């Protein structure tokens, strides 16, 4: 991690947009096998005893577990963010069948993805030793979270009523705001435009929960160095989405 000293102009800019400052949480991981209840990238998720591993709606193969977040293991301030329980994101990375492209998995609600929140109190956990996923990613257990400040990008600031000059927009980008890499909450690092999905039930904009960036904790690239965002409808918490964009 590089520590950058802020110049007075940079400080002035951050003061100007301070009302939009949010805390983002960066996962600190350890490469090891966790329990089915741990927050983690890849590995064995919490599944019910009588349940099969979630399969892709196109190729029918077991999908990768991209991330699992146990609300009890999140920072205290973020524990209720998706309503409690264990959030799971499954995503098919089968290139032979080209599921990502065929199912347009860059858009929300693709059939080669599954997002859900499991209530651990209602599940008798299945015990699996080996992942059935072909070429499963290496498991990384999230052992803690580091808090960092986060700010919206210039386009989002513009929608919020703050217009930045080109120089200020560049300054923000150079300071890595919004933060790139995997993170919980904060502001999405949009690659294209602002793309909060609409809830299919109420059409409200879905709330940003988690960012999965190309080749950060998962050895996976979304298109050409794209960035994926997990979102949820505040009124319909069962409506969860992953979507991504690249240059
Ligand atoms: Zn598939
Ligand atoms: Zn909704």
mmCIF file of C-alpha atoms and ligand atoms in Angstrom:
data_model
loop_
_atom_site.group_PDB
_atom_site.id
_atom_site.type_symbol
_atom_site.label_atom_id
_atom_site.label_comp_id
_atom_site.label_asym_id
_atom_site.label_seq_id
_atom_site.Cartn_x
_atom_site.Cartn_y
_atom_site.Cartn_z
ATOM 1 C CA UNK A 1 0.000 0.000 0.000
ATOM 2 C CA UNK A 2 1.400 3.404 -0.927
ATOM 3 C CA UNK A 3 0.803 6.348 1.323
ATOM 4 C CA UNK A 4 0.238 9.519 -0.607
ATOM 5 C CA UNK A 5 0.657 12.891 1.002
ATOM 6 C CA UNK A 6 -2.185 15.182 0.005
ATOM 7 C CA UNK A 7 -1.346 18.583 -1.396
ATOM 8 C CA UNK A 8 -3.304 21.633 -0.148
ATOM 9 C CA UNK A 9 -5.308 21.654 -3.427
ATOM 10 C CA UNK A 10 -6.223 17.996 -2.941
ATOM 11 C CA UNK A 11 -7.212 18.677 0.656
ATOM 12 C CA UNK A 12 -9.327 21.577 -0.474
ATOM 13 C CA UNK A 13 -11.114 19.367 -3.005
ATOM 14 C CA UNK A 14 -11.814 16.672 -0.404
ATOM 15 C CA UNK A 15 -13.166 19.311 1.981
ATOM 16 C CA UNK A 16 -15.440 20.580 -0.750
ATOM 17 C CA UNK A 17 -16.953 17.126 -1.233
ATOM 18 C CA UNK A 18 -16.716 16.046 2.409
ATOM 19 C CA UNK A 19 -20.493 15.719 2.765
ATOM 20 C CA UNK A 20 -20.316 12.738 0.378
ATOM 21 C CA UNK A 21 -17.487 11.002 2.218
ATOM 22 C CA UNK A 22 -18.350 7.408 3.126
ATOM 23 C CA UNK A 23 -16.429 4.673 4.865
ATOM 24 C CA UNK A 24 -15.445 1.732 2.729
ATOM 25 C CA UNK A 25 -14.078 -1.515 4.150
ATOM 26 C CA UNK A 26 -11.202 -3.333 2.496
ATOM 27 C CA UNK A 27 -10.973 -7.085 3.126
ATOM 28 C CA UNK A 28 -7.797 -8.488 4.655
ATOM 29 C CA UNK A 29 -7.454 -12.115 3.639
ATOM 30 C CA UNK A 30 -5.540 -15.245 4.484
ATOM 31 C CA UNK A 31 -5.051 -18.077 1.998
ATOM 32 C CA UNK A 32 -6.491 -21.036 3.875
ATOM 33 C CA UNK A 33 -9.571 -23.203 4.201
ATOM 34 C CA UNK A 34 -12.220 -21.566 6.327
ATOM 35 C CA UNK A 35 -15.472 -22.882 7.760
ATOM 36 C CA UNK A 36 -18.739 -22.787 5.810
ATOM 37 C CA UNK A 37 -19.734 -19.775 7.906
ATOM 38 C CA UNK A 38 -16.679 -17.627 7.225
ATOM 39 C CA UNK A 39 -16.644 -14.567 5.025
ATOM 40 C CA UNK A 40 -14.429 -15.505 2.102
ATOM 41 C CA UNK A 41 -13.599 -15.544 -1.554
ATOM 42 C CA UNK A 42 -14.121 -19.022 -3.084
ATOM 43 C CA UNK A 43 -14.049 -22.191 -0.961
ATOM 44 C CA UNK A 44 -17.052 -24.115 0.360
ATOM 45 C CA UNK A 45 -20.165 -22.003 1.024
ATOM 46 C CA UNK A 46 -22.911 -22.568 3.559
ATOM 47 C CA UNK A 47 -25.284 -25.029 1.847
ATOM 48 C CA UNK A 48 -28.210 -26.919 3.338
ATOM 49 C CA UNK A 49 -27.591 -30.602 4.003
ATOM 50 C CA UNK A 50 -30.086 -31.709 1.347
ATOM 51 C CA UNK A 51 -29.159 -29.088 -1.210
ATOM 52 C CA UNK A 52 -27.020 -29.447 -4.338
ATOM 53 C CA UNK A 53 -24.271 -26.885 -5.039
ATOM 54 C CA UNK A 54 -25.849 -24.108 -7.146
ATOM 55 C CA UNK A 55 -25.443 -24.759 -10.884
ATOM 56 C CA UNK A 56 -25.366 -22.446 -13.877
ATOM 57 C CA UNK A 57 -28.691 -22.006 -15.666
ATOM 58 C CA UNK A 58 -26.952 -22.513 -19.008
ATOM 59 C CA UNK A 59 -24.201 -25.164 -18.738
ATOM 60 C CA UNK A 60 -25.600 -26.806 -15.564
ATOM 61 C CA UNK A 61 -22.121 -26.995 -14.024
ATOM 62 C CA UNK A 62 -21.423 -25.984 -10.445
ATOM 63 C CA UNK A 63 -20.744 -22.247 -10.294
ATOM 64 C CA UNK A 64 -17.772 -20.579 -8.639
ATOM 65 C CA UNK A 65 -18.390 -19.089 -5.213
ATOM 66 C CA UNK A 66 -17.109 -15.570 -5.854
ATOM 67 C CA UNK A 67 -17.720 -14.276 -2.378
ATOM 68 C CA UNK A 68 -19.545 -15.133 0.826
ATOM 69 C CA UNK A 69 -20.134 -12.490 3.506
ATOM 70 C CA UNK A 70 -21.330 -13.433 6.971
ATOM 71 C CA UNK A 71 -22.989 -10.396 8.547
ATOM 72 C CA UNK A 72 -21.652 -11.418 11.973
ATOM 73 C CA UNK A 73 -18.116 -11.089 10.655
ATOM 74 C CA UNK A 74 -18.562 -7.662 9.085
ATOM 75 C CA UNK A 75 -17.484 -4.422 10.746
ATOM 76 C CA UNK A 76 -20.062 -3.503 13.417
ATOM 77 C CA UNK A 77 -21.206 -0.455 11.424
ATOM 78 C CA UNK A 78 -21.939 -2.663 8.406
ATOM 79 C CA UNK A 79 -23.517 -5.708 10.023
ATOM 80 C CA UNK A 80 -27.071 -4.905 8.982
ATOM 81 C CA UNK A 81 -26.157 -3.807 5.512
ATOM 82 C CA UNK A 82 -27.913 -6.625 3.674
ATOM 83 C CA UNK A 83 -30.252 -7.562 6.477
ATOM 84 C CA UNK A 84 -28.225 -10.168 8.377
ATOM 85 C CA UNK A 85 -27.273 -13.731 7.454
ATOM 86 C CA UNK A 86 -24.832 -15.045 4.900
ATOM 87 C CA UNK A 87 -24.708 -13.342 1.515
ATOM 88 C CA UNK A 88 -23.476 -15.575 -1.311
ATOM 89 C CA UNK A 89 -22.498 -14.722 -4.859
ATOM 90 C CA UNK A 90 -22.164 -17.587 -7.349
ATOM 91 C CA UNK A 91 -20.976 -16.930 -10.900
ATOM 92 C CA UNK A 92 -20.313 -19.306 -13.799
ATOM 93 C CA UNK A 93 -16.834 -18.928 -15.318
ATOM 94 C CA UNK A 94 -17.154 -21.792 -17.810
ATOM 95 C CA UNK A 95 -15.374 -20.407 -20.906
ATOM 96 C CA UNK A 96 -15.887 -23.513 -23.033
ATOM 97 C CA UNK A 97 -19.601 -22.825 -23.050
ATOM 98 C CA UNK A 98 -19.051 -19.067 -22.925
ATOM 99 C CA UNK A 99 -21.738 -18.701 -20.251
ATOM 100 C CA UNK A 100 -20.685 -15.169 -19.281
ATOM 101 C CA UNK A 101 -21.240 -13.869 -22.821
ATOM 102 C CA UNK A 102 -24.174 -16.125 -23.709
ATOM 103 C CA UNK A 103 -26.025 -15.154 -20.546
ATOM 104 C CA UNK A 104 -24.867 -11.506 -20.712
ATOM 105 C CA UNK A 105 -23.584 -11.798 -17.164
ATOM 106 C CA UNK A 106 -22.335 -8.197 -17.287
ATOM 107 C CA UNK A 107 -26.000 -7.268 -16.883
ATOM 108 C CA UNK A 108 -27.826 -7.932 -13.607
ATOM 109 C CA UNK A 109 -29.935 -11.084 -13.024
ATOM 110 C CA UNK A 110 -28.112 -13.332 -15.520
ATOM 111 C CA UNK A 111 -28.968 -17.023 -15.326
ATOM 112 C CA UNK A 112 -25.277 -17.890 -14.989
ATOM 113 C CA UNK A 113 -25.232 -16.193 -11.564
ATOM 114 C CA UNK A 114 -26.968 -16.696 -8.238
ATOM 115 C CA UNK A 115 -27.074 -14.252 -5.343
ATOM 116 C CA UNK A 116 -28.884 -14.933 -2.117
ATOM 117 C CA UNK A 117 -28.836 -14.463 1.634
ATOM 118 C CA UNK A 118 -28.949 -17.672 3.676
ATOM 119 C CA UNK A 119 -30.115 -17.640 7.304
ATOM 120 C CA UNK A 120 -27.636 -19.895 9.150
ATOM 121 C CA UNK A 121 -30.183 -20.494 11.917
ATOM 122 C CA UNK A 122 -32.513 -22.204 9.427
ATOM 123 C CA UNK A 123 -29.953 -24.434 7.772
ATOM 124 C CA UNK A 124 -28.345 -27.709 8.786
ATOM 125 C CA UNK A 125 -25.018 -27.237 7.052
ATOM 126 C CA UNK A 126 -23.806 -29.690 4.471
ATOM 127 C CA UNK A 127 -20.282 -30.946 5.010
ATOM 128 C CA UNK A 128 -18.213 -30.945 1.870
ATOM 129 C CA UNK A 129 -14.470 -31.386 1.869
ATOM 130 C CA UNK A 130 -13.697 -30.769 -1.784
ATOM 131 C CA UNK A 131 -15.294 -28.157 -4.000
ATOM 132 C CA UNK A 132 -17.088 -29.695 -7.025
ATOM 133 C CA UNK A 133 -16.297 -26.540 -9.047
ATOM 134 C CA UNK A 134 -13.996 -27.181 -12.004
ATOM 135 C CA UNK A 135 -10.849 -25.042 -11.584
ATOM 136 C CA UNK A 136 -12.204 -23.510 -8.390
ATOM 137 C CA UNK A 137 -10.357 -20.365 -7.354
ATOM 138 C CA UNK A 138 -8.039 -20.492 -4.396
ATOM 139 C CA UNK A 139 -9.892 -19.932 -1.149
ATOM 140 C CA UNK A 140 -9.145 -16.748 0.789
ATOM 141 C CA UNK A 141 -10.729 -16.220 4.177
ATOM 142 C CA UNK A 142 -11.503 -12.627 5.109
ATOM 143 C CA UNK A 143 -9.936 -12.270 8.531
ATOM 144 C CA UNK A 144 -10.579 -8.581 9.105
ATOM 145 C CA UNK A 145 -11.558 -5.318 7.405
ATOM 146 C CA UNK A 146 -9.631 -2.070 7.101
ATOM 147 C CA UNK A 147 -11.661 1.122 7.042
ATOM 148 C CA UNK A 148 -10.832 3.798 4.477
ATOM 149 C CA UNK A 149 -12.445 7.014 3.272
ATOM 150 C CA UNK A 150 -14.226 6.888 -0.047
ATOM 151 C CA UNK A 151 -15.659 9.526 -2.376
ATOM 152 C CA UNK A 152 -17.893 9.280 -5.453
ATOM 153 C CA UNK A 153 -16.483 9.718 -8.962
ATOM 154 C CA UNK A 154 -16.901 12.977 -10.838
ATOM 155 C CA UNK A 155 -19.957 11.804 -12.774
ATOM 156 C CA UNK A 156 -21.744 10.758 -9.612
ATOM 157 C CA UNK A 157 -20.717 14.007 -7.908
ATOM 158 C CA UNK A 158 -22.201 15.851 -10.840
ATOM 159 C CA UNK A 159 -25.532 14.067 -10.235
ATOM 160 C CA UNK A 160 -25.222 15.061 -6.579
ATOM 161 C CA UNK A 161 -24.868 18.686 -7.623
ATOM 162 C CA UNK A 162 -21.091 19.176 -7.439
ATOM 163 C CA UNK A 163 -19.352 20.023 -10.660
ATOM 164 C CA UNK A 164 -15.628 19.304 -10.798
ATOM 165 C CA UNK A 165 -13.151 20.798 -13.218
ATOM 166 C CA UNK A 166 -11.190 18.336 -15.386
ATOM 167 C CA UNK A 167 -8.183 18.912 -13.180
ATOM 168 C CA UNK A 168 -10.159 18.189 -10.010
ATOM 169 C CA UNK A 169 -11.698 15.065 -11.575
ATOM 170 C CA UNK A 170 -8.210 13.844 -12.416
ATOM 171 C CA UNK A 171 -6.978 14.630 -8.928
ATOM 172 C CA UNK A 172 -9.767 12.528 -7.447
ATOM 173 C CA UNK A 173 -8.991 9.660 -9.811
ATOM 174 C CA UNK A 174 -5.277 9.845 -9.042
ATOM 175 C CA UNK A 175 -5.990 9.567 -5.345
ATOM 176 C CA UNK A 176 -7.915 6.349 -6.099
ATOM 177 C CA UNK A 177 -11.352 7.753 -5.288
ATOM 178 C CA UNK A 178 -13.650 5.921 -5.542
ATOM 179 C CA UNK A 179 -11.342 3.144 -4.305
ATOM 180 C CA UNK A 180 -10.573 0.394 -6.802
ATOM 181 C CA UNK A 181 -10.104 -3.221 -5.693
ATOM 182 C CA UNK A 182 -12.436 -5.407 -3.650
ATOM 183 C CA UNK A 183 -14.369 -3.515 -1.007
ATOM 184 C CA UNK A 184 -17.493 -3.426 1.113
ATOM 185 C CA UNK A 185 -19.668 -0.297 0.871
ATOM 186 C CA UNK A 186 -18.281 3.127 0.013
ATOM 187 C CA UNK A 187 -18.810 4.379 -3.554
ATOM 188 C CA UNK A 188 -18.700 2.150 -6.634
ATOM 189 C CA UNK A 189 -15.680 2.596 -8.912
ATOM 190 C CA UNK A 190 -17.710 2.723 -12.125
ATOM 191 C CA UNK A 191 -15.782 1.877 -15.287
ATOM 192 C CA UNK A 192 -18.464 3.147 -17.634
ATOM 193 C CA UNK A 193 -21.369 5.304 -16.480
ATOM 194 C CA UNK A 194 -23.287 5.122 -13.238
ATOM 195 C CA UNK A 195 -25.059 1.785 -13.375
ATOM 196 C CA UNK A 196 -27.124 1.056 -10.269
ATOM 197 C CA UNK A 197 -29.500 -1.676 -11.482
ATOM 198 C CA UNK A 198 -33.246 -1.195 -11.166
ATOM 199 C CA UNK A 199 -35.129 -3.568 -8.901
ATOM 200 C CA UNK A 200 -37.328 -5.768 -11.122
ATOM 201 C CA UNK A 201 -40.191 -5.451 -8.613
ATOM 202 C CA UNK A 202 -40.316 -1.744 -7.691
ATOM 203 C CA UNK A 203 -37.907 -0.181 -10.242
ATOM 204 C CA UNK A 204 -35.997 1.616 -7.478
ATOM 205 C CA UNK A 205 -32.247 1.969 -7.838
ATOM 206 C CA UNK A 206 -30.510 -0.837 -6.036
ATOM 207 C CA UNK A 207 -28.078 -0.100 -3.232
ATOM 208 C CA UNK A 208 -24.356 -0.778 -3.602
ATOM 209 C CA UNK A 209 -23.045 -3.451 -1.227
ATOM 210 C CA UNK A 210 -19.765 -4.895 -2.469
ATOM 211 C CA UNK A 211 -17.261 -4.384 -5.260
ATOM 212 C CA UNK A 212 -15.307 -7.226 -6.892
ATOM 213 C CA UNK A 213 -12.509 -5.899 -9.050
ATOM 214 C CA UNK A 214 -10.601 -7.823 -11.722
ATOM 215 C CA UNK A 215 -7.761 -9.915 -10.329
ATOM 216 C CA UNK A 216 -7.780 -8.561 -6.820
ATOM 217 C CA UNK A 217 -8.712 -11.382 -4.460
ATOM 218 C CA UNK A 218 -10.218 -13.565 -7.178
ATOM 219 C CA UNK A 219 -7.995 -14.670 -10.021
ATOM 220 C CA UNK A 220 -10.604 -13.525 -12.509
ATOM 221 C CA UNK A 221 -10.850 -10.733 -15.035
ATOM 222 C CA UNK A 222 -14.206 -9.210 -15.969
ATOM 223 C CA UNK A 223 -13.824 -8.571 -19.717
ATOM 224 C CA UNK A 224 -10.903 -6.187 -20.166
ATOM 225 C CA UNK A 225 -10.034 -5.249 -16.568
ATOM 226 C CA UNK A 226 -13.672 -4.637 -15.667
ATOM 227 C CA UNK A 227 -15.127 -4.114 -12.232
ATOM 228 C CA UNK A 228 -18.217 -5.849 -10.789
ATOM 229 C CA UNK A 229 -20.755 -4.501 -8.307
ATOM 230 C CA UNK A 230 -23.132 -6.347 -6.025
ATOM 231 C CA UNK A 231 -26.320 -4.465 -5.272
ATOM 232 C CA UNK A 232 -29.563 -5.059 -3.387
ATOM 233 C CA UNK A 233 -33.032 -3.483 -3.366
ATOM 234 C CA UNK A 234 -33.714 -1.855 0.003
ATOM 235 C CA UNK A 235 -37.431 -2.688 -0.209
ATOM 236 C CA UNK A 236 -36.976 -6.171 -1.681
ATOM 237 C CA UNK A 237 -33.846 -7.525 0.002
ATOM 238 C CA UNK A 238 -34.176 -10.863 -1.824
ATOM 239 C CA UNK A 239 -33.478 -8.976 -5.068
ATOM 240 C CA UNK A 240 -29.708 -9.009 -5.346
ATOM 241 C CA UNK A 241 -27.591 -8.492 -8.419
ATOM 242 C CA UNK A 242 -24.070 -8.666 -9.759
ATOM 243 C CA UNK A 243 -23.242 -6.638 -12.849
ATOM 244 C CA UNK A 244 -20.010 -5.327 -14.339
ATOM 245 C CA UNK A 245 -18.552 -3.115 -16.984
ATOM 246 C CA UNK A 246 -15.159 -2.716 -18.616
ATOM 247 C CA UNK A 247 -13.563 -0.197 -20.957
HETATM 248 ZN ZN1 LIG B 1 -22.322 -21.956 -17.172
HETATM 249 ZN ZN1 LIG B 2 -37.530 -3.334 -5.047
#
